[in-house]
Tab-separated table of C-alpha atoms and ligand atoms in Angstrom:
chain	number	residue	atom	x	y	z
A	26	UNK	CA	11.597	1.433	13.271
A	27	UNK	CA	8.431	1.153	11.266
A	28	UNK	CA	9.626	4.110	8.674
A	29	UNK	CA	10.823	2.696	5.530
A	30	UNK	CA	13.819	3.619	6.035
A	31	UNK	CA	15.996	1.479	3.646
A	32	UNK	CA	19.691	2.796	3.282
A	33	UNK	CA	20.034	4.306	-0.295
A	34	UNK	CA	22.656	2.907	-2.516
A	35	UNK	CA	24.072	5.178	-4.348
A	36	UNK	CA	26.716	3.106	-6.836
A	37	UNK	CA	23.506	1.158	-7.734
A	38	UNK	CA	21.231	4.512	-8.358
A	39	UNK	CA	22.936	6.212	-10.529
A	40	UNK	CA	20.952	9.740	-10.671
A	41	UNK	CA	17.741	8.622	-10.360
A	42	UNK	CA	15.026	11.748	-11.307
A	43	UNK	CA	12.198	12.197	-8.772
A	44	UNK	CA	9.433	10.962	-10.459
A	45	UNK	CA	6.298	12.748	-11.921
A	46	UNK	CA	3.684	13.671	-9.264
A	47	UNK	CA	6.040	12.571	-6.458
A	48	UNK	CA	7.713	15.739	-4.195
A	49	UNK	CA	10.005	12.684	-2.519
A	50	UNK	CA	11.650	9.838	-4.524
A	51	UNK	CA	11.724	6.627	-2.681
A	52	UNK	CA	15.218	5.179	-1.551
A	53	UNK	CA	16.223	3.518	-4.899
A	54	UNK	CA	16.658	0.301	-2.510
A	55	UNK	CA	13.283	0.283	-2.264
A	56	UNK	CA	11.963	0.516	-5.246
A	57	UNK	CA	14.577	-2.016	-6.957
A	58	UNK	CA	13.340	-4.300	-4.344
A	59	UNK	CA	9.731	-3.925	-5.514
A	60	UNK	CA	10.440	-3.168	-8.909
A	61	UNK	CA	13.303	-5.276	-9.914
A	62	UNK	CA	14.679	-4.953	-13.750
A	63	UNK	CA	13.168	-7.340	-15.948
A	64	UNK	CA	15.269	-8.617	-18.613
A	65	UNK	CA	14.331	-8.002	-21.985
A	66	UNK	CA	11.493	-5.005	-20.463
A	67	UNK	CA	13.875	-2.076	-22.306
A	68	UNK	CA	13.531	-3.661	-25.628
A	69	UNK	CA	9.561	-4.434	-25.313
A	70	UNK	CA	9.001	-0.817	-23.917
A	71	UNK	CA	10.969	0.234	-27.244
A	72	UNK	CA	9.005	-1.812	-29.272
A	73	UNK	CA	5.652	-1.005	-27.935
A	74	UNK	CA	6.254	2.736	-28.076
A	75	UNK	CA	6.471	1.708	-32.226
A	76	UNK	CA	2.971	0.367	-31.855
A	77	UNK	CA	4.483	-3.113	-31.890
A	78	UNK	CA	1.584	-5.026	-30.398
A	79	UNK	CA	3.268	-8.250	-29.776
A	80	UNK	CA	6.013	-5.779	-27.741
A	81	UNK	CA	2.997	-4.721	-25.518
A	82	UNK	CA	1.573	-8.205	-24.761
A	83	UNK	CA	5.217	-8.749	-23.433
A	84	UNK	CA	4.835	-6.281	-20.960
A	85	UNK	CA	1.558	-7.163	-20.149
A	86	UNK	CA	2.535	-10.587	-19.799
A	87	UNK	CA	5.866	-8.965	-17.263
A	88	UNK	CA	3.199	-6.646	-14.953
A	89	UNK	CA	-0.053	-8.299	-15.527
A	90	UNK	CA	0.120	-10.069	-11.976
A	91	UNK	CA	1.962	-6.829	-10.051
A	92	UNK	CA	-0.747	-4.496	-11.537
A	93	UNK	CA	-3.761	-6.624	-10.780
A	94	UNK	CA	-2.659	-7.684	-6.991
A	95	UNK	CA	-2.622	-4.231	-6.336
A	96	UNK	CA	-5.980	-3.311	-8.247
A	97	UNK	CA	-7.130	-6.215	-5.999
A	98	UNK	CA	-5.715	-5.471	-2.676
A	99	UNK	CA	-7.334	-1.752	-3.258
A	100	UNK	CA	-10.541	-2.451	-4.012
A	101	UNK	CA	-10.941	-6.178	-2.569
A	102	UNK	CA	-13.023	-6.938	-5.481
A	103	UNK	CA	-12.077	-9.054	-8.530
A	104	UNK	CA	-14.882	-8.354	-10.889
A	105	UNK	CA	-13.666	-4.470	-10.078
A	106	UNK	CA	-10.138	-5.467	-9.926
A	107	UNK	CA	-10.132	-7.139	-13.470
A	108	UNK	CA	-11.987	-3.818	-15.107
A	109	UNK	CA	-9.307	-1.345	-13.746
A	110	UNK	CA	-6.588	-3.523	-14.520
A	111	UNK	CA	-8.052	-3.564	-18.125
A	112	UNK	CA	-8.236	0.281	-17.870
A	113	UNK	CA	-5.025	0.307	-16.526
A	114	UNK	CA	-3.123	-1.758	-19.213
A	115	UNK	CA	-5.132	0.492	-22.169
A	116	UNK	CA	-4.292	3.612	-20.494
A	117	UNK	CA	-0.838	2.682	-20.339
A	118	UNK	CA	-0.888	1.703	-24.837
A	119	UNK	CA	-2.493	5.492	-24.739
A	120	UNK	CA	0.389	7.378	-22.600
A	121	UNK	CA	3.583	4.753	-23.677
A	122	UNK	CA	5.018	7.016	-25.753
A	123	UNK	CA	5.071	9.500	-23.442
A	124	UNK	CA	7.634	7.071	-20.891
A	125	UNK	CA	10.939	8.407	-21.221
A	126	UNK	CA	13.062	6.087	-18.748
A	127	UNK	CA	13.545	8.638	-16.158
A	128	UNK	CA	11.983	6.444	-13.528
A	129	UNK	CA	11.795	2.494	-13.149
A	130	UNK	CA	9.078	1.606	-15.804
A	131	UNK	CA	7.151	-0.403	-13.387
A	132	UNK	CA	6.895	2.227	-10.716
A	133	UNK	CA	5.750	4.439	-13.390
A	134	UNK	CA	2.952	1.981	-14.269
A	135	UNK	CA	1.933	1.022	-10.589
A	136	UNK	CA	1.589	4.860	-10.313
A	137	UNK	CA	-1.032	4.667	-13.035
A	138	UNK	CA	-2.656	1.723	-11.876
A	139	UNK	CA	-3.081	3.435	-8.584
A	140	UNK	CA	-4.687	6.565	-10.281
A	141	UNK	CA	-6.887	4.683	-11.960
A	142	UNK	CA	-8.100	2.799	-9.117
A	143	UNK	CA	-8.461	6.439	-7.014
A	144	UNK	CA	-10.617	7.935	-10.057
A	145	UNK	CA	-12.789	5.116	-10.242
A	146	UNK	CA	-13.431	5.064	-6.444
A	147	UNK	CA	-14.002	8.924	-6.814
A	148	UNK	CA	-16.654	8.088	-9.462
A	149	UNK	CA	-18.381	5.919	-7.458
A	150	UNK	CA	-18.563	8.627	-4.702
A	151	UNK	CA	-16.856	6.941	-2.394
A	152	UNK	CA	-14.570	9.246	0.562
A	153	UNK	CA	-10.580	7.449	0.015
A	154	UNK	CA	-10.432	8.713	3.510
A	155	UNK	CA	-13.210	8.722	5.827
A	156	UNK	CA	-13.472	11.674	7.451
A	157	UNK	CA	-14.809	10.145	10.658
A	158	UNK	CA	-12.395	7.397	10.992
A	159	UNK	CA	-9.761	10.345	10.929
A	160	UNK	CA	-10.896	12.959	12.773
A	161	UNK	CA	-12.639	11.896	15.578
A	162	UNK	CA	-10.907	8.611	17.176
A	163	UNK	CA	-13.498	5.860	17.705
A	164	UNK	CA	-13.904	4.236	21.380
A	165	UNK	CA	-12.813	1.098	19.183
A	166	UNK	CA	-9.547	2.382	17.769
A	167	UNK	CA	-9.030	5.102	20.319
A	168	UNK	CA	-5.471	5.063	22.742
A	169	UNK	CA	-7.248	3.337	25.319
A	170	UNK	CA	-8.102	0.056	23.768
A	171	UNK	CA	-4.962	-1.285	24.461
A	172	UNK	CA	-5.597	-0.929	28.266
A	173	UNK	CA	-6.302	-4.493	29.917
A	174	UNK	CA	-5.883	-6.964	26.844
A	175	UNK	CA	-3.906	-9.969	27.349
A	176	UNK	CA	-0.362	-9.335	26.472
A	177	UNK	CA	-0.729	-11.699	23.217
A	178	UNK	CA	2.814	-11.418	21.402
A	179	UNK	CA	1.922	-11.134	17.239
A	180	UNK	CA	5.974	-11.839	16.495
A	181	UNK	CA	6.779	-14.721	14.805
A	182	UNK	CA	3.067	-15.604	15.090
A	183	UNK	CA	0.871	-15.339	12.035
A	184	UNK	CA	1.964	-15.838	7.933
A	185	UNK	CA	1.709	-13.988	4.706
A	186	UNK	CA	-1.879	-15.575	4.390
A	187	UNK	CA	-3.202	-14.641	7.883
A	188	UNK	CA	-2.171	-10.969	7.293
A	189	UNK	CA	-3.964	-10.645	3.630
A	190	UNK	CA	-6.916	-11.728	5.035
A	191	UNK	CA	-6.949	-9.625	7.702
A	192	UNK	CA	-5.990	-6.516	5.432
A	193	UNK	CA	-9.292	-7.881	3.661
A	194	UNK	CA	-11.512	-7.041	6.758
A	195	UNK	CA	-9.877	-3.939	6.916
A	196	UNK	CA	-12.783	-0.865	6.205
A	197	UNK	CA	-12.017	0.113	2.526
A	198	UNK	CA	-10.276	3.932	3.760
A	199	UNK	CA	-7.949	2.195	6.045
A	200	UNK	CA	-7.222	-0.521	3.874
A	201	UNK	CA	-5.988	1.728	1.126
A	202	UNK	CA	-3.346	3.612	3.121
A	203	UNK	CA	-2.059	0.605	5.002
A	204	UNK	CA	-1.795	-0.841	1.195
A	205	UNK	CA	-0.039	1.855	-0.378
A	206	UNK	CA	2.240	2.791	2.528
A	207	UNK	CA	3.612	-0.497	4.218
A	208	UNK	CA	2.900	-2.840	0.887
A	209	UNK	CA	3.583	-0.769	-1.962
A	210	UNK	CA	5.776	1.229	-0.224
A	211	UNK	CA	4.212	4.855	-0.991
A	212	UNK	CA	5.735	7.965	1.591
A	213	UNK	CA	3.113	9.576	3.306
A	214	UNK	CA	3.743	12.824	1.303
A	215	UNK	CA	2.627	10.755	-1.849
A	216	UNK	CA	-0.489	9.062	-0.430
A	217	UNK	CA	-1.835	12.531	0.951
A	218	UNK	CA	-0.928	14.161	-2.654
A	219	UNK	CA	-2.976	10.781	-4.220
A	220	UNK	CA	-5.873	10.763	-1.580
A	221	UNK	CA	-6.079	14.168	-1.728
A	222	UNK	CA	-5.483	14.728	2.039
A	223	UNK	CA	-3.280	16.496	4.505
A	224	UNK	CA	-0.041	13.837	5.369
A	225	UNK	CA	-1.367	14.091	9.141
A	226	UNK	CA	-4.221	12.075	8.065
A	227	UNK	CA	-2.659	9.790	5.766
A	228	UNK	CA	-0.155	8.715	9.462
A	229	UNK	CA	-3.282	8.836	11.767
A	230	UNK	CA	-4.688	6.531	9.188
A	231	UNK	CA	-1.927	4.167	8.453
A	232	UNK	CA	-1.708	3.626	12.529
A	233	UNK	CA	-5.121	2.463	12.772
A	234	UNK	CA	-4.979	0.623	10.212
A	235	UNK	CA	-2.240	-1.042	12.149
A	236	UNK	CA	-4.122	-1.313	15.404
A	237	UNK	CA	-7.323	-2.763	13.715
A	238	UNK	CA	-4.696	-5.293	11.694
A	239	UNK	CA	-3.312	-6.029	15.082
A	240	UNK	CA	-6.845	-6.620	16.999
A	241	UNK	CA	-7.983	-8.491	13.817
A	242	UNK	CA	-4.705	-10.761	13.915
A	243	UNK	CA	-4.899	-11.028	17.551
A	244	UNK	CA	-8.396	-12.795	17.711
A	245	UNK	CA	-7.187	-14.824	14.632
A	246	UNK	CA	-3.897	-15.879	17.047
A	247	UNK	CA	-7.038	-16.614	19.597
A	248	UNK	CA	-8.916	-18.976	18.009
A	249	UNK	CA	-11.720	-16.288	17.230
A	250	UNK	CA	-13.069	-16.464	20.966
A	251	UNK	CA	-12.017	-12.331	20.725
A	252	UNK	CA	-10.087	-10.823	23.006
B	20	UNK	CA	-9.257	-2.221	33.776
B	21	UNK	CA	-6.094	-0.201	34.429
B	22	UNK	CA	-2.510	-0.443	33.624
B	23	UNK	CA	-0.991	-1.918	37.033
B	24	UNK	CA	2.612	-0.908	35.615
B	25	UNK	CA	4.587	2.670	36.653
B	26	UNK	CA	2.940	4.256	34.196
B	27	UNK	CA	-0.296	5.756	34.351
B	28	UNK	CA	-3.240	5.185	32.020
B	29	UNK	CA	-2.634	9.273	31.081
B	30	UNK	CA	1.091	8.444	30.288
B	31	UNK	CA	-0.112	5.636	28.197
B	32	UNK	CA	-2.848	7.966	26.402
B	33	UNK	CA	-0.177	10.311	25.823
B	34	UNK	CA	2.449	8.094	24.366
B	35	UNK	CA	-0.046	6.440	21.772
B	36	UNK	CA	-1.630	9.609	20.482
B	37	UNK	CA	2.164	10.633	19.468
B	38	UNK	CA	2.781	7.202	17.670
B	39	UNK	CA	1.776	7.998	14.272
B	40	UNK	CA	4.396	10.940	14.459
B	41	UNK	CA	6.998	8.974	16.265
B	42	UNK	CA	6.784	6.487	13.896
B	43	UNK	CA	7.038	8.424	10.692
B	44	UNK	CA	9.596	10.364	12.273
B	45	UNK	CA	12.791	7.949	11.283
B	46	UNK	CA	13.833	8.175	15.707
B	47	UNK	CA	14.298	5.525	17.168
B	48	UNK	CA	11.574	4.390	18.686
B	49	UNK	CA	12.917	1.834	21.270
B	50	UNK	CA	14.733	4.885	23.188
B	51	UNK	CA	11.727	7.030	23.835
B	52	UNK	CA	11.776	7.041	27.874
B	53	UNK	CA	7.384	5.599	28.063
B	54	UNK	CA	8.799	2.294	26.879
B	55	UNK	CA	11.549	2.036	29.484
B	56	UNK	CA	8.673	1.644	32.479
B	57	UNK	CA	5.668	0.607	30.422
B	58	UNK	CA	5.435	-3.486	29.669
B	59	UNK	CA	1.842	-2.573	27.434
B	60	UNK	CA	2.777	0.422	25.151
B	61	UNK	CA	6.067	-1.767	24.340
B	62	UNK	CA	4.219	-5.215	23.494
B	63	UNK	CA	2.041	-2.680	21.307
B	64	UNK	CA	5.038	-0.810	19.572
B	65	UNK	CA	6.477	-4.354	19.324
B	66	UNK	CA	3.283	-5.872	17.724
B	67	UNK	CA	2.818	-2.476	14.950
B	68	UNK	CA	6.578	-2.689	14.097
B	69	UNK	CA	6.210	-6.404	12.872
B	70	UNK	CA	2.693	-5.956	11.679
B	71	UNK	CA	4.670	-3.106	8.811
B	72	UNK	CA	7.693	-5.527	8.751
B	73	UNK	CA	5.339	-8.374	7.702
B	74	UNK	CA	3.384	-6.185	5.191
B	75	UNK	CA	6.722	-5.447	3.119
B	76	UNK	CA	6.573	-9.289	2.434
B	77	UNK	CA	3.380	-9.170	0.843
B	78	UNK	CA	3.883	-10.468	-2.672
B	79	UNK	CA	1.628	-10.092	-5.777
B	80	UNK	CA	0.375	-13.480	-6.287
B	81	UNK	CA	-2.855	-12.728	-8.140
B	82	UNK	CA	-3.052	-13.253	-11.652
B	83	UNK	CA	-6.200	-11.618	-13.887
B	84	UNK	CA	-8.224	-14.191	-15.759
B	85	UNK	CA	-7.567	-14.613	-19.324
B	86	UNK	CA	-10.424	-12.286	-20.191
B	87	UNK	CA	-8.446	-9.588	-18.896
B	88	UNK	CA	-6.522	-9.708	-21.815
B	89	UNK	CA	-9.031	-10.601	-24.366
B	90	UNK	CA	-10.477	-7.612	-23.483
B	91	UNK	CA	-7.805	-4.996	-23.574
B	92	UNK	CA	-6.900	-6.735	-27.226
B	93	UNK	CA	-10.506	-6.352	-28.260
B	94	UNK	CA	-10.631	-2.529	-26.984
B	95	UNK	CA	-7.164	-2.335	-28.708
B	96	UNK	CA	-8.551	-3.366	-31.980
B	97	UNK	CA	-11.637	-1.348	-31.936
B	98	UNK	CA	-9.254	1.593	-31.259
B	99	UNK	CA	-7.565	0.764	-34.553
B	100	UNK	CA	-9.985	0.398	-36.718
B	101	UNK	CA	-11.914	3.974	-35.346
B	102	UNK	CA	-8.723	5.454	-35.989
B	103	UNK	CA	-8.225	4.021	-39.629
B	104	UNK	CA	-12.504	5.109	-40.509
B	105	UNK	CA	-10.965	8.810	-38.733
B	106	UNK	CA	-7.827	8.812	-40.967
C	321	ZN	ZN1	2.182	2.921	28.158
């Protein structure tokens, strides 16, 4: 199953609060997994609520990497990437007294992060989903492109590096669901409510994405000769 | 360029314009009766499934450059002092 579908633990979520802006909290598996506790975070995020500076370079120094990868995986540009993860990091000294521990800090954070990224593509007047890669299914990504290709198994065949650069080459609308949904690990209900689109588009997307991944890693697996 | 298998191109058609649903949906998708007679909608379910599986193993490995941070501090400070000519 392709779902995220990761059994909750409840013993090791103890009443965890749906988050802000979220109609659908993640299983708590999940988001330990990508947002593991950092020791001594709790006392920093204290700290840094009392305008302790050093306390905020600490957690700069704890997210700096998780917050920028994304920025960068979004927007697949690091001039870009570096600006919104500065925007991120001073939005986040604006609004930390405002965290109140009812959510993992970090998801809280990658949730900003994200919103910042979505504004600034907004700004630039750029459609987060393009209407015409959702609506009207191209001959390239249609059903039927699958008829007649080699059967070219993917499993087992390409690494973590082969599949980052191929989410690179994928067209910026696709790219962002595929990012937030299989990376980051964003439900569908969340991505429509952050791309500002029904959650029929935000699947419809997510699947090409997949298909154009899997044409893009099967040419890779082929040398580049294409299919 | 057809499918030489029991299914028919149509079935095929069918089957993939469904997948985003059956996907999200949390079935299984191994059971669903197109992949019992159809060899190329199951190499394709096969290839999606580890395609997401492999995407969950995507790491941050990035870092910002330094300036990042000299840059926040620097905004940070200009903040302050605005705040103290305010106050
Ligand atoms: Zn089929």
């Amino acid at each position: 199953m392709i779902k995220n579908t990761l059994q909750t633990n409840d013993s090791a979520a103890p009443s965890m609060p749906v988050q802000p802006l979220t109609s659908e909290a993640r299983p708590m598996q999940q988001q330990q997994r990508r947002n593991p506790p950092i020791a001594g975070e709790l006392t920093a995020i204290a700290n840094a609520q009392q305008g302790d500076g050093a306390a905020f370079e600490i957690l700069y120094n704890m997210h700096k990497r998780r917050v920028y990868s994304l920025c960068l995986r979004m927007l697949g540009n690091v001039a870009e990437a570096e600006d919104l993860t500065q925007e991120a990091f001073l939005q986040l000294h604006r609004k930390i007294g405002t965290f109140r521990g009812d959510s993992a800090f970090s998801t809280w954070l990658h949730r900003m992060a994200v919103n910042v990224v979505l504004m600034h593509l907004r700004k630039k007047g750029l459609p987060l989903v393009s209407l015409e890669e959702t609506l009207e299914p191209s001959q390239e990504d249609g059903p039927r492109k699958d008829f007649g290709t080699r059967d070219l198994r993917l499993s087992g065949s390409i690494d973590r590096v082969t599949l980052e650069r191929a989410v690179e080459e994928l067209p910026p609308g696709y790219r962002m669901v595929f990012v937030l949904h299989d990376v980051e690990g964003y439900e569908h209900n969340e991505i429509a409510g952050m791309l500002q689109c029904s959650i029929g588009n935000s699947k419809s997307q997510l699947h090409k994405a997949r298909m154009r991944l899997r044409s893009l890693l099967k040419e890779n697996a082929e040398g580049g000769t294409g299919a | 360029m057809t499918a030489e298998k029991s299914s028919t191109p149509v079935e095929c058609e069918e089957f993939q314009q469904q997948l985003p649903e059956i996907f999200d949906s949390g079935v299984s998708i191994a059971d669903h009766p197109h992949l019992k007679t159809c060899a190329l909608c199951s190499s394709l379910v096969r290839d999606l499934e580890y395609i997401a599986a492999q995407a969950k193993l995507i790491m941050p490995i990035h870092d910002p450059s330094p300036a990042v941070w000299d840059n926040i501090q620097s905004a940070l400070q200009q903040d302050g002092k605005q705040g103290k000519d305010r106050a």
